mmCIF file of C-alpha atoms in Angstrom:
data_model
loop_
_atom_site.group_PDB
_atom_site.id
_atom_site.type_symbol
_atom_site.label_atom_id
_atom_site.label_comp_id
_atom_site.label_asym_id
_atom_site.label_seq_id
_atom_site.Cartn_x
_atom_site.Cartn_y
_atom_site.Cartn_z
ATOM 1 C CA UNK A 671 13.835 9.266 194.364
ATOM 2 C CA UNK A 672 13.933 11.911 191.413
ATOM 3 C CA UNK A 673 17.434 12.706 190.299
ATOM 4 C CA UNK A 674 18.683 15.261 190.853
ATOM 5 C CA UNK A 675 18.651 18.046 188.266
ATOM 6 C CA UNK A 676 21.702 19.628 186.405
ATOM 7 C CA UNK A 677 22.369 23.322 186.589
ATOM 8 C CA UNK A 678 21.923 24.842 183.159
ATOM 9 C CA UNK A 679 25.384 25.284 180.992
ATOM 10 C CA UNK A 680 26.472 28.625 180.730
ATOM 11 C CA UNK A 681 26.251 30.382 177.724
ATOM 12 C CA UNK A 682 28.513 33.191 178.622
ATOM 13 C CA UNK A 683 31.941 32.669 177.034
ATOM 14 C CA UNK A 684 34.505 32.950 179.507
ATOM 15 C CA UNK A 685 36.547 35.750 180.086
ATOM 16 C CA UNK A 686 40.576 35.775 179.963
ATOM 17 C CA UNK A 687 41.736 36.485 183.597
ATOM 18 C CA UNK A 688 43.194 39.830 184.006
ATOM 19 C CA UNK A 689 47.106 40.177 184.415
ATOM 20 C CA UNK A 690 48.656 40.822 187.884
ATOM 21 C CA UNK A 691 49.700 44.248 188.972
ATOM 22 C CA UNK A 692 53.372 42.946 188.668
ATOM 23 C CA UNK A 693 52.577 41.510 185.116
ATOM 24 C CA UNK A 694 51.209 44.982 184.011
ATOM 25 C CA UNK A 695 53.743 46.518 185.726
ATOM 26 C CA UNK A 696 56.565 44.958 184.041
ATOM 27 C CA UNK A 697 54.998 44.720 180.491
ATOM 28 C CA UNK A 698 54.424 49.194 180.625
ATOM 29 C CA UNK A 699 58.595 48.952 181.465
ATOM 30 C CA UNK A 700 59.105 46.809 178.662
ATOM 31 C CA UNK A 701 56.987 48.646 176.326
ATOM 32 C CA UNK A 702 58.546 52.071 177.447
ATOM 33 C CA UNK A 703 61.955 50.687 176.898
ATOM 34 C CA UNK A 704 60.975 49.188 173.343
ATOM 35 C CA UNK A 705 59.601 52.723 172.633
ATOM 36 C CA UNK A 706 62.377 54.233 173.277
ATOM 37 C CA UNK A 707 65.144 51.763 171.702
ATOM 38 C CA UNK A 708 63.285 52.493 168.528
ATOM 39 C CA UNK A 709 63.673 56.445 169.223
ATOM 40 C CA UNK A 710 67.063 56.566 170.557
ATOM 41 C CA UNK A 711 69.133 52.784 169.937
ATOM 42 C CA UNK A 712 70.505 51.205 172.800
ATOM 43 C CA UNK A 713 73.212 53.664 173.730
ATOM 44 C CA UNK A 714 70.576 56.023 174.518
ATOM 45 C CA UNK A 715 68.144 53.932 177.032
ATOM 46 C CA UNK A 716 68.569 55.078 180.165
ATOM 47 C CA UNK A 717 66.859 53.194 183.473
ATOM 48 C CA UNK A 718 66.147 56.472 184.390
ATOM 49 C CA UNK A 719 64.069 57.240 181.069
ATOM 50 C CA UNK A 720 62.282 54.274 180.920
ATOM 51 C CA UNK A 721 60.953 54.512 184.271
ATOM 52 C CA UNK A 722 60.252 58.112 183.239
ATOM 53 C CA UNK A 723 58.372 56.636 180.585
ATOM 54 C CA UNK A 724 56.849 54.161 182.433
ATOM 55 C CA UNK A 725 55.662 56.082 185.065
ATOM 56 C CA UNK A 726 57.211 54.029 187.958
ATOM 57 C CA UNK A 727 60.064 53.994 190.589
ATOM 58 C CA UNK A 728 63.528 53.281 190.286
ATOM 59 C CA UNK A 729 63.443 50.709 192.780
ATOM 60 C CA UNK A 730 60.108 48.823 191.390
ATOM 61 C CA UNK A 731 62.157 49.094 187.818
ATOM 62 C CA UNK A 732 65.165 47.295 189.913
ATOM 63 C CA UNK A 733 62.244 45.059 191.301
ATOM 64 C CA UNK A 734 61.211 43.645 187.805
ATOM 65 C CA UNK A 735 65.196 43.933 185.942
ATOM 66 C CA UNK A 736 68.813 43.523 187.746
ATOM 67 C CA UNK A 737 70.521 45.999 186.052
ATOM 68 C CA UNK A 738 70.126 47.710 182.758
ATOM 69 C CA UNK A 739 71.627 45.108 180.562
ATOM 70 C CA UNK A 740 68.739 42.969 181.906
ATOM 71 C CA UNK A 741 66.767 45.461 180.902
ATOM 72 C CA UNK A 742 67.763 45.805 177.054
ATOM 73 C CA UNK A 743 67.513 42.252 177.015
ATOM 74 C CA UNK A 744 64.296 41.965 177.858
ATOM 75 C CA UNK A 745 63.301 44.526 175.947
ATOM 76 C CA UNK A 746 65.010 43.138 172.537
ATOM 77 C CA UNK A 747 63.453 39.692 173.192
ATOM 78 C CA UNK A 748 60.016 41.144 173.837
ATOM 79 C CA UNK A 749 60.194 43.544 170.681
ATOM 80 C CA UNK A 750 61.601 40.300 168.373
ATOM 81 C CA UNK A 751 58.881 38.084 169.701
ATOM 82 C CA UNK A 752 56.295 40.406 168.569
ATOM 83 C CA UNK A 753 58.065 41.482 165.056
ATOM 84 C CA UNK A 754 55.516 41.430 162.615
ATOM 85 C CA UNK A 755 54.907 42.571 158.896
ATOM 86 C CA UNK A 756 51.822 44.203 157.279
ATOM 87 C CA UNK A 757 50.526 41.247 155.034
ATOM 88 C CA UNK A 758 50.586 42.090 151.550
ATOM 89 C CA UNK A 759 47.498 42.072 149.900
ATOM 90 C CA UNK A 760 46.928 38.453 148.766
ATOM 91 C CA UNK A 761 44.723 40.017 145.502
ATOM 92 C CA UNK A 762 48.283 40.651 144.203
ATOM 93 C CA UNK A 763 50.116 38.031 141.813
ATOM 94 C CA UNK A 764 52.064 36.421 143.684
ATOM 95 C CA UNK A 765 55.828 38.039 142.553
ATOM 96 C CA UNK A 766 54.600 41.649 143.747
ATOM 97 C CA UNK A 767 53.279 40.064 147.081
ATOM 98 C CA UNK A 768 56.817 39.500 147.445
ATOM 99 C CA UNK A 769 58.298 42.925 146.439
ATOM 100 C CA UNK A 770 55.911 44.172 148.299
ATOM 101 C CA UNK A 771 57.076 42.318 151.633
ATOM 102 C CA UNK A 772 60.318 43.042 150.954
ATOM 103 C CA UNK A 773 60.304 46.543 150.356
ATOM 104 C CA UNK A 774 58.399 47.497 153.438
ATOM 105 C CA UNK A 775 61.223 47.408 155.461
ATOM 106 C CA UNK A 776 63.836 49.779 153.350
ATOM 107 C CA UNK A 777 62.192 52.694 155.577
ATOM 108 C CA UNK A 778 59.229 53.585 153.332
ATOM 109 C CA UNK A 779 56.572 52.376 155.518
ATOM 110 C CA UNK A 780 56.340 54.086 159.400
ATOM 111 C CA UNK A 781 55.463 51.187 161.205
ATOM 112 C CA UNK A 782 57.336 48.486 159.653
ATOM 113 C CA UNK A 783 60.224 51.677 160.262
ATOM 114 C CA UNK A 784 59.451 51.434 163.878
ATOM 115 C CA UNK A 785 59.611 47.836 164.483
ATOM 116 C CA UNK A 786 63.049 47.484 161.868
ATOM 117 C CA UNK A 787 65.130 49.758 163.688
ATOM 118 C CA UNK A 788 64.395 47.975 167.066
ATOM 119 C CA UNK A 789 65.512 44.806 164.860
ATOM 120 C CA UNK A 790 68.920 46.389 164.078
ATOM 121 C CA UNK A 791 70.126 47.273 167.433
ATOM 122 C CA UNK A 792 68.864 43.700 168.142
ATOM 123 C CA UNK A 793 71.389 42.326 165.047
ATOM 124 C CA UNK A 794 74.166 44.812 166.285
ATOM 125 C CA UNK A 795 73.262 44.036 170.299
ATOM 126 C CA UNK A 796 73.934 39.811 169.392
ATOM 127 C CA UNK A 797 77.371 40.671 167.567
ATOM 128 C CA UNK A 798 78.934 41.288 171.281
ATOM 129 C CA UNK A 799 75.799 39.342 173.660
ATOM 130 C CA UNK A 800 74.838 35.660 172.913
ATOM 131 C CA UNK A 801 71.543 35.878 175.486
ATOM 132 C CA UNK A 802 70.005 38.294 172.671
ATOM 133 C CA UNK A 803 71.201 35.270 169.371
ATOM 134 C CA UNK A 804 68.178 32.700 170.584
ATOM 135 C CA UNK A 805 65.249 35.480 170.150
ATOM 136 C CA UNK A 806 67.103 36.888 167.142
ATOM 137 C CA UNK A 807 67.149 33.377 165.033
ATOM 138 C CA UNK A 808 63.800 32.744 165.934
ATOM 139 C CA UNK A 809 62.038 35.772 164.620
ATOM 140 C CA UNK A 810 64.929 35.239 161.251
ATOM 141 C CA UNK A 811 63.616 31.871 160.782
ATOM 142 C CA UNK A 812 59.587 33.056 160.782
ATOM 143 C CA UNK A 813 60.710 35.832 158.519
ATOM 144 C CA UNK A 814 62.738 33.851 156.229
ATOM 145 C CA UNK A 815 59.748 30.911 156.378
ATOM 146 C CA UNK A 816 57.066 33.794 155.543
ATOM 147 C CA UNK A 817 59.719 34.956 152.372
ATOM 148 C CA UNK A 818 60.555 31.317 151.175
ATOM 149 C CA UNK A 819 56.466 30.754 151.047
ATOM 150 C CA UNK A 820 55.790 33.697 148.608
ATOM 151 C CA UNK A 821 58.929 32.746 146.740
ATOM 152 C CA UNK A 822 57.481 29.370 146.160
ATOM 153 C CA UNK A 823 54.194 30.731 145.427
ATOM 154 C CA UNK A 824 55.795 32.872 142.975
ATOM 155 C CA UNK A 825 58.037 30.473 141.150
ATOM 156 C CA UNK A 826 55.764 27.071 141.475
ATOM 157 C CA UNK A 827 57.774 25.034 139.893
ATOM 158 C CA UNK A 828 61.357 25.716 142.163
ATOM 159 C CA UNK A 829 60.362 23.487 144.900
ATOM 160 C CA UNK A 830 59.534 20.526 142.925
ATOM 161 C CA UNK A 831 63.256 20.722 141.006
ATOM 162 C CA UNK A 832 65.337 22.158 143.544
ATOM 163 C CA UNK A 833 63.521 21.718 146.884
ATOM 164 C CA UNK A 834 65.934 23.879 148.891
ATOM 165 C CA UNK A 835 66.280 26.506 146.439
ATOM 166 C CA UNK A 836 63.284 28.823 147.304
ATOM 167 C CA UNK A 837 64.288 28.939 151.040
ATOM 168 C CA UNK A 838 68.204 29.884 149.835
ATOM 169 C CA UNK A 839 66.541 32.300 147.684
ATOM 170 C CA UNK A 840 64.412 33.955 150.418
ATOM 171 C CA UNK A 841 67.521 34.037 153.169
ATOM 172 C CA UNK A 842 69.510 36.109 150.393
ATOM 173 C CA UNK A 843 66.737 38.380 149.651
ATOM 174 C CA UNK A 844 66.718 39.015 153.529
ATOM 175 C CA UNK A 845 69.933 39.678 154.071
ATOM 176 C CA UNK A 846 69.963 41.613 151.283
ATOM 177 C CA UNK A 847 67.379 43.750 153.158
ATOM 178 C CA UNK A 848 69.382 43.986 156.410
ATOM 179 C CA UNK A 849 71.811 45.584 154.441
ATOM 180 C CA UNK A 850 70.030 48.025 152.654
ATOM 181 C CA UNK A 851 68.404 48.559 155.601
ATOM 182 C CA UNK A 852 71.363 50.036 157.892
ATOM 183 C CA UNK A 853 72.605 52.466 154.441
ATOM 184 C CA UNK A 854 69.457 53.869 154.227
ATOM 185 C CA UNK A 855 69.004 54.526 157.652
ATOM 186 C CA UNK A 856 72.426 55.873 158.031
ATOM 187 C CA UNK A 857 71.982 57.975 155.071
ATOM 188 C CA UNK A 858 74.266 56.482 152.945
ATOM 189 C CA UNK A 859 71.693 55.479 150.265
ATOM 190 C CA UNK A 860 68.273 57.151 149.590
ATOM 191 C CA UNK A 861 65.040 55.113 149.955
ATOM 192 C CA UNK A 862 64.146 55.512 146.506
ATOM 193 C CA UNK A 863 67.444 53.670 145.316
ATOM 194 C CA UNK A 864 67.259 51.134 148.131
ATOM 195 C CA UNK A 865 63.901 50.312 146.605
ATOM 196 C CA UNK A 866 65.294 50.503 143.204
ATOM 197 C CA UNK A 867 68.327 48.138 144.167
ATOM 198 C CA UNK A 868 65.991 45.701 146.125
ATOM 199 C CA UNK A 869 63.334 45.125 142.840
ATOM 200 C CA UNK A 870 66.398 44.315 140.805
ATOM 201 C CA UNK A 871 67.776 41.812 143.026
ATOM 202 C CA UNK A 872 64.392 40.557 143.777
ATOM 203 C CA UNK A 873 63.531 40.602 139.990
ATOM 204 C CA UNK A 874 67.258 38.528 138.846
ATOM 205 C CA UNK A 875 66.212 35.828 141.755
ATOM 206 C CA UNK A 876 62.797 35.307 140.419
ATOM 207 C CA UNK A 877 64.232 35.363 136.679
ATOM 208 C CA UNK A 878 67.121 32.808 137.992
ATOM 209 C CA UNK A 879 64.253 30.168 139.675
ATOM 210 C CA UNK A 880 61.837 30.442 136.820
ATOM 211 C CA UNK A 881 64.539 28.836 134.549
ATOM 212 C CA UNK A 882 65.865 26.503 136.570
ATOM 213 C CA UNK A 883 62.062 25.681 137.108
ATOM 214 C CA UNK A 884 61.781 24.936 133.452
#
């Protein structure tokens, strides 16, 4: 008796199922009220705006989120989990790679702009609700991992004499950018000195692990 013969393999590569109505649903609200948190800061989301935005019902917003607090939580953790940077250009020596990561977020470039300010009312949001801290120290930690690599790359020799140095190096350098951040946003410092202020501090920290590399 012959055996029996195997249907040919495929050879169309398979397609990624398509998300629910309530998935799509709930990610427009989410994106509507991350759009709007980067417009307006949390004190001016409304429930009614983002289903506004959204193009859906009270009631189906209610469906998806409890209340608005819900809402702004979601919303934060959504936005943090899909914080990203524009990749400096890796042609670049390796020390202006990391100026250049750095100063994209003093307000100078729009997108990074957009994204940053959702960040802050995250950072100001945690100070008075732990449920936002979790999604907060996670996108920290791949920022600060992402800075502590280009300071290692640009200093070669830190890691091998002080092998926690780079990473100390790279959480300053960030929180030296939150700062500058929230004055130049709140008008407090131009851009242009931000910038200024940031390649100094940026430039002494470099100067500082080069020697102690030595």
């Amino acid at each position: 008796m012959p055996a029996a013969q195997q249907p040919p393999a495929s050879t169309q590569t398979p397609t990624a199922p398509k998300p629910s109505k309530a998935a799509s649903t709930r990610a427009a609200i989410l994106g509507a009220a991350t759009e709007l948190l980067s417009e307006h800061g949390v004190r001016g989301v409304t429930v009614e705006a983002v289903a506004e935005s959204a193009d859906v019902s009270l009631g189906l917003l209610y469906y998806h989120f409890e209340n608005r607090q819900d809402l702004i939580r979601a919303a934060l953790a959504e936005a943090l989990a899909n914080y990203a940077y524009r990749r400096p250009s890796t042609e670049l020596p390796p020390a202006e790679r990391l100026r250049a990561a750095l100063s994209q977020h003093i307000g100078v470039d729009a997108e990074a702009a957009r994204q940053d300010r959702v960040y802050a009312e995250a950072m100001r949001a945690a100070a008075f609700d732990p449920a936002i801290r979790p999604a907060l120290a996670q996108t920290l930690t791949g920022w600060n991992g992402g800075m502590t690599r280009l300071v290692t790359a640009a200093v070669p020799g830190l890691a091998e004499t002080h092998p926690e140095a780079a990473a100390e190096a790279a959480t300053a350098l960030t929180a030296l950018v939150d700062g500058l951040q929230q004055r130049v946003r709140s008008s407090l410092l131009p851009a242009e000195r931000g910038l200024e202020l940031l390649g100094l501090a940026t430039g002494a920290v470099l100067e500082g692990g080069a020697s102690d590399a030595d």
